[in-house]
Structure formats: structure tokens, C-alpha cells
Coordinates of C-alpha atoms in Angstrom, one line a residue:
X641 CA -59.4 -37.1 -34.8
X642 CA -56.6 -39.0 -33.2
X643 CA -54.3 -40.4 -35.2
X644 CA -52.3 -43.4 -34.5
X645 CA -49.1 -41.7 -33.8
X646 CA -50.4 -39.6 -31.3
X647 CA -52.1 -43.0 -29.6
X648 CA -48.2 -43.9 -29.4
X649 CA -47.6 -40.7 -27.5
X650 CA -48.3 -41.5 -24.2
X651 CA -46.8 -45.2 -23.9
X652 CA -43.7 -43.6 -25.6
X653 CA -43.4 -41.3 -22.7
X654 CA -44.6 -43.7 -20.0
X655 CA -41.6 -45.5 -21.3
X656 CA -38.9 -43.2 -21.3
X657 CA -39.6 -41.9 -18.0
X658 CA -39.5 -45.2 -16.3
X659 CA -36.7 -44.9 -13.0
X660 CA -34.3 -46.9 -14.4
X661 CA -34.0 -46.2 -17.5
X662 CA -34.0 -42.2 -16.1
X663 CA -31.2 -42.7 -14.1
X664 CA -29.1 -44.2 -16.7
X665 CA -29.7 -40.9 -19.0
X666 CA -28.9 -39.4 -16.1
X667 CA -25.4 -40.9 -15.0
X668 CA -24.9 -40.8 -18.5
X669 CA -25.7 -37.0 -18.9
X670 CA -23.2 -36.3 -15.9
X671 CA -20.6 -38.8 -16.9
X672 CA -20.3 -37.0 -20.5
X673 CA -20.2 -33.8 -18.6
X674 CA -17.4 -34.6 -16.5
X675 CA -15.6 -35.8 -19.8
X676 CA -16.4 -32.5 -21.3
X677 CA -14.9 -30.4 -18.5
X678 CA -11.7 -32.9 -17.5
X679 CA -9.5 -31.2 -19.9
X680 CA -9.8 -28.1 -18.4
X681 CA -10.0 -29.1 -14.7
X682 CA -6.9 -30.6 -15.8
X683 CA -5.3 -27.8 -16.9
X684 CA -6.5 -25.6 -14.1
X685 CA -5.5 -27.7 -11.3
X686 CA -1.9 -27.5 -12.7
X687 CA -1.2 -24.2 -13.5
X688 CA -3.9 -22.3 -11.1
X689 CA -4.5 -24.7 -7.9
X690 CA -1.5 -26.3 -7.3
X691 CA 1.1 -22.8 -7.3
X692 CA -1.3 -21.5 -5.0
X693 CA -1.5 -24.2 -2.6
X694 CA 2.8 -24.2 -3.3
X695 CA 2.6 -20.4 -2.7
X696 CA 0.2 -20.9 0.6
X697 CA 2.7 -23.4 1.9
X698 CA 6.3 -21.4 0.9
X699 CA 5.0 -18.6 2.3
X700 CA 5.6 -20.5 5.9
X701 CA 9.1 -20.5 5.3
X702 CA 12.3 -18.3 5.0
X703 CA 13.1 -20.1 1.6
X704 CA 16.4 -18.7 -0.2
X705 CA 15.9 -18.9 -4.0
X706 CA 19.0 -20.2 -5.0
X707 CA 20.1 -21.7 -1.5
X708 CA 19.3 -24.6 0.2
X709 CA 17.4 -23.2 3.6
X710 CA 14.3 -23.5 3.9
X711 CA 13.6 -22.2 7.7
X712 CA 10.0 -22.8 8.8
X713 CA 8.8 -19.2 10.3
X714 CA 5.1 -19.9 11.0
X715 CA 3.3 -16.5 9.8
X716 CA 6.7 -14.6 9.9
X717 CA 6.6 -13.3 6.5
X718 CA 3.2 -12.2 6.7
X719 CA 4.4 -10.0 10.1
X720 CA 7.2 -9.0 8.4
X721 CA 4.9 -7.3 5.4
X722 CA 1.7 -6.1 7.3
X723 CA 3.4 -4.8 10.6
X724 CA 6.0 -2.9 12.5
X725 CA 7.6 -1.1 15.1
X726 CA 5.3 1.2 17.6
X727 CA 2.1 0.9 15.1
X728 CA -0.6 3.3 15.5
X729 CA -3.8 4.1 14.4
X730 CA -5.1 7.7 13.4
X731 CA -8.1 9.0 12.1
X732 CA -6.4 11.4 9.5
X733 CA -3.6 9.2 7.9
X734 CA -3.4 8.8 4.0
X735 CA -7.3 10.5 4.5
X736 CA -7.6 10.9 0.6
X737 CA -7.2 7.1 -0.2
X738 CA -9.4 6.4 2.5
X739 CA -12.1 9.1 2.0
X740 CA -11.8 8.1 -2.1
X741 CA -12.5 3.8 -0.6
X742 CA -15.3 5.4 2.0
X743 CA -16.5 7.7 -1.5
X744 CA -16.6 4.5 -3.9
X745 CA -18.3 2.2 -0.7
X746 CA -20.7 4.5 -0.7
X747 CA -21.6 5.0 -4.3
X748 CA -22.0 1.5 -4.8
X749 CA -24.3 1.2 -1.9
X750 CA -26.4 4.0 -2.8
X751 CA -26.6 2.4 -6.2
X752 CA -27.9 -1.0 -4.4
X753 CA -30.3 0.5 -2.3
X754 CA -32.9 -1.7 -3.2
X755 CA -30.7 -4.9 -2.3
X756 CA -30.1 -3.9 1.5
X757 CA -27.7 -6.8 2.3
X758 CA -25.7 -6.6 -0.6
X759 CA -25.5 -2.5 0.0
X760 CA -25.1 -3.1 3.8
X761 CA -21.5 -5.4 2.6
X762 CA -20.5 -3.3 -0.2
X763 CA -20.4 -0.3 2.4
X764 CA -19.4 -2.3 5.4
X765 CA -16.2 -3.2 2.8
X766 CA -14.9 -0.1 2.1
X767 CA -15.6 1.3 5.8
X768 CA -13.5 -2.1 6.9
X769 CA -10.6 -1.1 4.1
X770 CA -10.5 2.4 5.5
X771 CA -9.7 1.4 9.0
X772 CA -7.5 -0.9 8.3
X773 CA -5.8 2.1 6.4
X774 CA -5.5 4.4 9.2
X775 CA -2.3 1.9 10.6
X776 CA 0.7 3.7 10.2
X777 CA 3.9 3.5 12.1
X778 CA 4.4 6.8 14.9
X779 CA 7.6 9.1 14.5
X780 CA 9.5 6.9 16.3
X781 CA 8.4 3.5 14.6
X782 CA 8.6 1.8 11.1
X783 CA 7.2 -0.7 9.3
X784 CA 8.8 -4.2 8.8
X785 CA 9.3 -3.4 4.9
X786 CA 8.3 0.0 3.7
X787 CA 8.6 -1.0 0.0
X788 CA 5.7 -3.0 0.7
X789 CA 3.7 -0.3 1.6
X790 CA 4.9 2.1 -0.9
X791 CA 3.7 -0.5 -3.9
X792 CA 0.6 -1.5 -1.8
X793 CA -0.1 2.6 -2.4
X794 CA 0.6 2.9 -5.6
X795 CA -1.6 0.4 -6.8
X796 CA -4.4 1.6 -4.9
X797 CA -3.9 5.1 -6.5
X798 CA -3.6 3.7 -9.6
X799 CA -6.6 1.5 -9.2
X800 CA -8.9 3.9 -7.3
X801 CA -8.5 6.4 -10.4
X802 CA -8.0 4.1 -13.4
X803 CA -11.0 1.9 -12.9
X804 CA -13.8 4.4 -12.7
X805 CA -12.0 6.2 -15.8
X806 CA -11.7 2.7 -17.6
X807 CA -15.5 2.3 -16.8
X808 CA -16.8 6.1 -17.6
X809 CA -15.0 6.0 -21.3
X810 CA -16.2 2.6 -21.8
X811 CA -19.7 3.4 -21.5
X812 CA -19.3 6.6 -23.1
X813 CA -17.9 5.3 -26.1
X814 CA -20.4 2.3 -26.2
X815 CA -23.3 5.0 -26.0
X816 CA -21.8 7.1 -28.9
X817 CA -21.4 4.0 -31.2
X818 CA -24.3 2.1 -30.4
X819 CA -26.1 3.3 -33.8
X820 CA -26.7 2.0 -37.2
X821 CA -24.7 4.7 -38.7
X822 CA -22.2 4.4 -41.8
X823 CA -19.0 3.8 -40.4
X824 CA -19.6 3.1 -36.6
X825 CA -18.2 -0.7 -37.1
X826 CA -14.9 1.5 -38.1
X827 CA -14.6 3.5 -35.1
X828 CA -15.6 0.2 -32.9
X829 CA -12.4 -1.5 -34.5
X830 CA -10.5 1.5 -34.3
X831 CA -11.0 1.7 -30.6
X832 CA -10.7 -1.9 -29.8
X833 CA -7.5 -2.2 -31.9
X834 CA -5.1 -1.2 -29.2
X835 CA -6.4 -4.0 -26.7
X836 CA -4.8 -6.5 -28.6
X837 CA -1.4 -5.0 -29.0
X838 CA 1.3 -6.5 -26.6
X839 CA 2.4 -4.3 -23.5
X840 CA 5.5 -4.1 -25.0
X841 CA 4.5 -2.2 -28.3
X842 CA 1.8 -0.3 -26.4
X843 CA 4.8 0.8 -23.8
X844 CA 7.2 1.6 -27.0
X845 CA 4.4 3.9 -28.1
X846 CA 4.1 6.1 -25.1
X847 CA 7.2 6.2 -24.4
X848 CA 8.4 7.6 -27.8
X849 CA 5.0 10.3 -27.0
X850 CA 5.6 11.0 -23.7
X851 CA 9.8 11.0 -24.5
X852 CA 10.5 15.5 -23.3
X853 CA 13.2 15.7 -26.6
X854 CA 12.1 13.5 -29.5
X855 CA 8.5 12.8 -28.7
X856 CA 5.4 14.1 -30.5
X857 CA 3.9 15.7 -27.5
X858 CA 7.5 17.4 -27.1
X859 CA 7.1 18.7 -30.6
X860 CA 4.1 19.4 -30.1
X861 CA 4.3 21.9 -27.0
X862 CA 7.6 23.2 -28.8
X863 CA 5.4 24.9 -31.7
X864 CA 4.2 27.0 -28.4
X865 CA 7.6 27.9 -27.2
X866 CA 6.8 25.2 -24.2
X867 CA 9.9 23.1 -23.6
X868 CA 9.2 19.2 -23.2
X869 CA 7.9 17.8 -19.9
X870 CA 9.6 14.8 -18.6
X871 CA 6.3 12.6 -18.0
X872 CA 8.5 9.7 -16.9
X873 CA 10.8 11.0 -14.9
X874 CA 8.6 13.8 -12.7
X875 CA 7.2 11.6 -9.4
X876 CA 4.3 13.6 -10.2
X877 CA 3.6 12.7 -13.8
X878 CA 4.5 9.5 -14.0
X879 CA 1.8 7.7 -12.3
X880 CA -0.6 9.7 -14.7
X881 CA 0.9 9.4 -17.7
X882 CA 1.0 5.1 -16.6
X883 CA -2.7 5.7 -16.3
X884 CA -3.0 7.3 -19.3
X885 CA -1.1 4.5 -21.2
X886 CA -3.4 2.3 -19.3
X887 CA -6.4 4.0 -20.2
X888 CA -5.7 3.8 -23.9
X889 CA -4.7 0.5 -24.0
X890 CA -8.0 -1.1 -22.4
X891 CA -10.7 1.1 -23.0
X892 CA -11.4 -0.7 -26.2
X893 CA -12.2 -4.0 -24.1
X894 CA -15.0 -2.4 -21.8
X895 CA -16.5 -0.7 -25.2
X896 CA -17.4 -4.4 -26.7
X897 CA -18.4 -5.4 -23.3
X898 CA -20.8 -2.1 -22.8
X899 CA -22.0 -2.7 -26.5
X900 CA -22.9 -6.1 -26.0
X901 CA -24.4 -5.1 -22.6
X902 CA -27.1 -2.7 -25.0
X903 CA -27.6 -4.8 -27.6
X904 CA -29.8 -7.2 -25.1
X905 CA -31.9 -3.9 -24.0
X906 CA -34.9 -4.0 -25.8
X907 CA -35.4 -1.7 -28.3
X908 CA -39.4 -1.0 -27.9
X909 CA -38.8 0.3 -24.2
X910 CA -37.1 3.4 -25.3
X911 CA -39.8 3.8 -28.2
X912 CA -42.6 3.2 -25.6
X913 CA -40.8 5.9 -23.0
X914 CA -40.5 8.2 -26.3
X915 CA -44.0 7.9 -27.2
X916 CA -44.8 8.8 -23.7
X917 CA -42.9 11.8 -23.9
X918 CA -39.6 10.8 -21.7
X919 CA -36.6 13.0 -22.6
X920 CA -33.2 11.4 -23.7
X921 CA -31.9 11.7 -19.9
X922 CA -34.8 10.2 -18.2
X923 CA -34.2 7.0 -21.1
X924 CA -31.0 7.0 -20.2
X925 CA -31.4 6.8 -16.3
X926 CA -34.7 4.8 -15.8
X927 CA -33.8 2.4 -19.3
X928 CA -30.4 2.2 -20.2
X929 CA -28.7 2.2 -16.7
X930 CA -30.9 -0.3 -15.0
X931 CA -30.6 -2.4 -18.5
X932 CA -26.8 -2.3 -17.9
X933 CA -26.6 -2.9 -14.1
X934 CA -25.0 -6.5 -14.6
X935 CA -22.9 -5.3 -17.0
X936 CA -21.6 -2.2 -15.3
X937 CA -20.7 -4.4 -12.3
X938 CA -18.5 -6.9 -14.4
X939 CA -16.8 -4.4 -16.0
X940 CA -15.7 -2.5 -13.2
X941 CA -15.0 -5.5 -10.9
X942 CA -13.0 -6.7 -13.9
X943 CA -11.3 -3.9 -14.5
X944 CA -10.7 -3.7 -11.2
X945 CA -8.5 -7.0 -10.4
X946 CA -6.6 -5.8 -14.0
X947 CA -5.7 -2.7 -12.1
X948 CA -4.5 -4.6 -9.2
X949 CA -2.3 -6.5 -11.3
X950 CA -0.6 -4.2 -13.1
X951 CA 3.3 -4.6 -13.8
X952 CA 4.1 -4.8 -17.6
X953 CA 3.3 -0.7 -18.2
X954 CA 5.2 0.2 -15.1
X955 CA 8.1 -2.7 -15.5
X956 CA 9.2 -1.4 -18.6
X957 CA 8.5 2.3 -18.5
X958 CA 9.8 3.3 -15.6
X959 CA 10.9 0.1 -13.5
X960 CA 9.2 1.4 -10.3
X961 CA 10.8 5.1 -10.4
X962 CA 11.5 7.8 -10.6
X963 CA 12.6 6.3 -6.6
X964 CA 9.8 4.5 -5.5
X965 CA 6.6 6.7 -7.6
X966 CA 5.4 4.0 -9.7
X967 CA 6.9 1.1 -8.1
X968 CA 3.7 -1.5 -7.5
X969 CA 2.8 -4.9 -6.1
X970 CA 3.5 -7.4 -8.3
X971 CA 7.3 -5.2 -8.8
X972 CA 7.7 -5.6 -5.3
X973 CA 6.9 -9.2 -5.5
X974 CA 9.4 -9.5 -8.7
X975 CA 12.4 -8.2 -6.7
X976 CA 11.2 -9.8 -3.5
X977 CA 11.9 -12.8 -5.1
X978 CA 14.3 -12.9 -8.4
X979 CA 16.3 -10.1 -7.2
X980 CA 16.3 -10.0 -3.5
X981 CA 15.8 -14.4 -3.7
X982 CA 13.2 -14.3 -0.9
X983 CA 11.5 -16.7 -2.0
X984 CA 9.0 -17.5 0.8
X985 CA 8.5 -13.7 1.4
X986 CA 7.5 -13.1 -2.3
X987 CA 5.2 -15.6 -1.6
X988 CA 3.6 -14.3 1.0
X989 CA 3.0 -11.1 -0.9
X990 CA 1.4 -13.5 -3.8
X991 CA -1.2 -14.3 -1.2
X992 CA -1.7 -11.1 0.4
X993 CA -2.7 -10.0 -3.4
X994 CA -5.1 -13.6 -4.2
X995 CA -6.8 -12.7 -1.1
X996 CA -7.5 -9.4 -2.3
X997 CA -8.2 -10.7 -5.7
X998 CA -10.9 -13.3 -3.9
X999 CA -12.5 -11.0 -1.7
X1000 CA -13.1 -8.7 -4.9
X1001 CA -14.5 -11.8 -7.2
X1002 CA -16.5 -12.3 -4.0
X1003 CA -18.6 -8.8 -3.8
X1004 CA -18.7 -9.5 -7.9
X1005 CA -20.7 -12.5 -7.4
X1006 CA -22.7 -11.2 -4.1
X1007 CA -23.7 -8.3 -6.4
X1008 CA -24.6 -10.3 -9.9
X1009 CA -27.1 -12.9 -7.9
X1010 CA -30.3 -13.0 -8.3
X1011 CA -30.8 -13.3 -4.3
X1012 CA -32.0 -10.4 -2.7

């Protein structure tokens, strides 16, 4: 029976949905939304658009910090950093950064096999970045600045080894706590705690470890008759023990991400696959890994523009040394332009780095669509 509230039905929504009256909600609906996000466009366009479009423009110029010339040099600086004198091109130049990009290119296009465009650009990437990294001056040539390339090196070796570290631990970590155990909200704190500390008290920390006469490792080793190994000033160590620091500091971060990431699996498809007889392994692999895919991407894409920013760790431990071990990008564009006051030239650097950071966000977006 039909009551006369449900008669009302119909003409109610004959009348809501007339054109007019739809549009208004509708200009209304986007009005309100613009409202909502002026604040933060606001803010954005201030602190994020306009010093990059400043940056873009300063970079044109030979632009003295503290002095008034400002010399228009067209692309200049940008020749200055990424060129040189009697520039070659071999196959076997720095061939362990390049095989490691080629290695990583590879991995993450056999993992996207099923998407071929998206595999085909991952790998066409890191072939690309490989090339371009077989440049290098002959015996008789040198580069513009050398510096740059020294940092540009040193970030990529901390990068290339950080990040899949980062990632590994992460998803370890979130594996081992991801039960209903007494005491796993604990641990979860306990390793998520050091995120939040400053890079100054998480610096103070490992220095005082990693210190060859006072430290606890020092003490340590000294129980053993070892005497204490200078971490921060060996040129071999002290990129490692940077990554190490690193590594401790924000592991915590991809461990909440990685949780949350198997909290949205489904619990009945790993109690279907273990009714069917499917080992732990064959869970893991056909469940929990497809189940994370998104998830794994952000992560390491994430982590991967932190690595490329990198300063605070390196700024305070060692400054760049010992010489020019540790020394990184955004150092280099520190002392390109508060030390060495060339402005327009640190600049220029700034943009060389965005367009890295851009071209990274780029593949992270290309991989998380849901185009084929």
C-alpha cells in the first residue's frame, strides 16, 4: 500500500532536479569548494609557486648575493653545471651507479609486466639516466664545476642504497607487527619514535655512537681489544654510517605507512588461501604483495625524493667531508649561494633538483593510475 509520503516522492524529485535549480546547487557546490581550498592555494602560491618561478627566472642571470649585478647569461649557469671541457661519452664510466639505475629500471619493470606502457617508461627511465651518466670529461678535459658532480654522486649513492633499505625494513617491520599480540602497539611506538625527533638530536645521537674515543660503539669494540673506528672521518665510512643514521631515523615512517597499507587487505583472502592449503610464502607473494602494490610504490617514490633532499644529517655531521665524501646537492647549493654568493648559479642547481623531483612525482603518478 502506498502511502502518501511515498505519493510525494516523485514530484519531490521532479522538483529538485529541475535545470535551474540544478545548476544553482551546482555553482553553489563549486563556489564553497573554491572557498574551502583558497586558504591553501593561498598559501601554496606564496611559499611553493612563486620561489620557483623566482628561482626559474634568477637562474638566467649572474646575480651576486650581496652585490648589485645582476648580468643576464641566458642558460649560462645551467652550462656551467652540466658541461665542460672535451666531454666524452664511454660505455664503462661510473658502471656501478649506472648498472645499480639499469638494475632498479629493471626491477620495477619486471614488477609491472602486466602494465606494458607503464613498464616500457619505468625502464626506458633508467636506460635514459644511464646514458646520460656515461658523460665524463677525457684526460685532458674537465667539467665546468666538479663540486657539482661530486654532490650530484653522492646523493645518488646515498639514494640508490638508502631507499631500497628504507623500503625492505619498513615492510619487514610492518609484517612482524602486524598482529594482535600483547605489546605490538609498544614496539610500533618504539619504532616510530625516532621519526619525530629533530635532525639535530637524531645527529647528536650518532655522533656521540659513532664518536672512535667516547662513543658506545668505541666502548664497545674496546671490550674486544678493537681500537675505535673513526666512522666520520674515514671517506669510506662515512657515507654509511650517514645511511645508517638515516635509516634509523625514518624507518619508523614507512612502518605506519606499510601497516596501514595491510590493514585494508582483507583478512578472509589469506583464510580462504589457508584453507586451500597455500603455504605462508605463496600468501605472502600472490596476497600480501599485490595487496600492497600502491603502497609499495608511494613509499619508495617517497622515500625516494627524501633521499634526494638530504642535507640536515650530512650538514651537521660531517659538513660535506671528510674532502668532498659526503658532500651533497642541496650543500652544494648552500655554499653555491650563502658562501660562494652565486646567487643565480645556486639557482640553477635548485632547478636542476625540482626537475628531478618532478620527473620522479611523475613515474609515481604514471604508476598509481588506474590506466593501463
Amino acid at each position: 500500500m502506498t502511502t502518501g509520503q511515498d505519493a510525494l516522492r516523485p514530484a519531490i524529485s521532479k522538483r529538485t532536479l529541475r535545470p535551474g535549480k540544478a545548476s544553482g546547487l551546482a555553482r553553489r557546490a563549486i563556489r564553497d569548494g573554491w572557498a574551502f581550498l583558497a586558504p591553501f592555494m593561498l598559501v601554496y602560491a606564496a611559499f611553493i609557486l612563486v620561489p620557483l618561478f623566482q628561482s626559474v627566472y634568477v637562474s638566467g642571470f649572474d646575480w651576486d648575493l650581496l652585490g648589485a649585478t645582476r648580468k643576464f647569461i641566458g642558460g649560462g649557469n645551467y652550462v656551467k653545471m652540466l658541461w665542460g671541457r672535451d666531454i666524452v661519452w664511454s660505455f664503462g664510466h661510473e658502471w656501478p651507479v649506472r648498472l645499480a639505475v639499469v638494475t632498479v629500471a629493471t626491477a620495477g619493470a619486471f614488477g609491472l609486466r602486466r602494465h606494458r606502457r607503464r613498464a616500457i617508461s619505468v625502464l626506458a627511465a633508467g636506460v635514459t639516466v644511464a646514458v646520460l651518466l656515461g658523460f665524463h670529461p677525457s684526460p685532458s678535459g674537465s667539467w665546468n664545476d666538479e663540486n657539482f658532480w661530486i654532490a650530484l654522486r653522492n646523493t645518488l649513492g646515498f639514494t640508490l642504497i638508502s631507499t631500497p633499505v628504507l623500503v625492505l625494513i619498513g615492510l619487514v617491520l610492518a609484517l612482524l607487527l602486524h598482529t594482535k599480540h600483547r605489546g605490538t602497539g609498544i614496539y610500533r611506538a618504539l619504532f616510530f619514535i625516532p621519526y619525530v625527533l629533530p635532525v639535530s638530536a637524531v645527529t647528536l645521537i650518532w655522533s656521540y655512537l659513532l664518536n672512535p674515543e667516547r662513543g658506545l660503539i668505541a666502548g664497545f669494540l674496546k671490550w674486544f681489544g678493537i681500537d675505535g673506528i673513526p666512522f666520520l672521518s674515514d671517506p669510506a665510512l662515512a657515507m654509511p654510517s650517514i645511511i645508517a643514521t638515516t635509516v634509523w631515523w625514518s624507518a619508523g615512517f614507512n612502518l605506519v605507512l606499510f601497516l596501514a597499507g595491510l590493514q585494508d587487505i582483507d583478512p578472509s583472502l589469506h583464510e580462504a588461501a589457508s584453507l586451500d592449503g597455500a603455504t605462508r610464502w605463496q600468501q605472502f607473494r600472490h596476497i600480501t604483495l599485490p595487496g600492497l602494490s600502491h603502497v609499495t610504490v608511494l613509499v619508495a617514490v617517497t622515500q625516494l625524493i627524501a633521499s634526494f633532499q638530504i642535507f640536515g644529517q650530512v650538514y651537521i655531521m660531517t659538513k660535506g667531508g671528510p674532502g668532498t665524501a659526503t658532500q651533497v646537492l642541496i650543500q652544494h647549493i648552500y655554499e653555491a649561494g650563502f658562501k660562494n654568493y652565486e646567487l643565480g648559479y645556486a639557482s640553477a642547481v635548485s632547478v636542476f633538483l625540482f626537475v628531478i623531483m618532478a620527473a620522479v612525482s611523475a613515474v609515481q603518478f604514471r604508476l598509481l593510475s588506474k590506466d593501463s
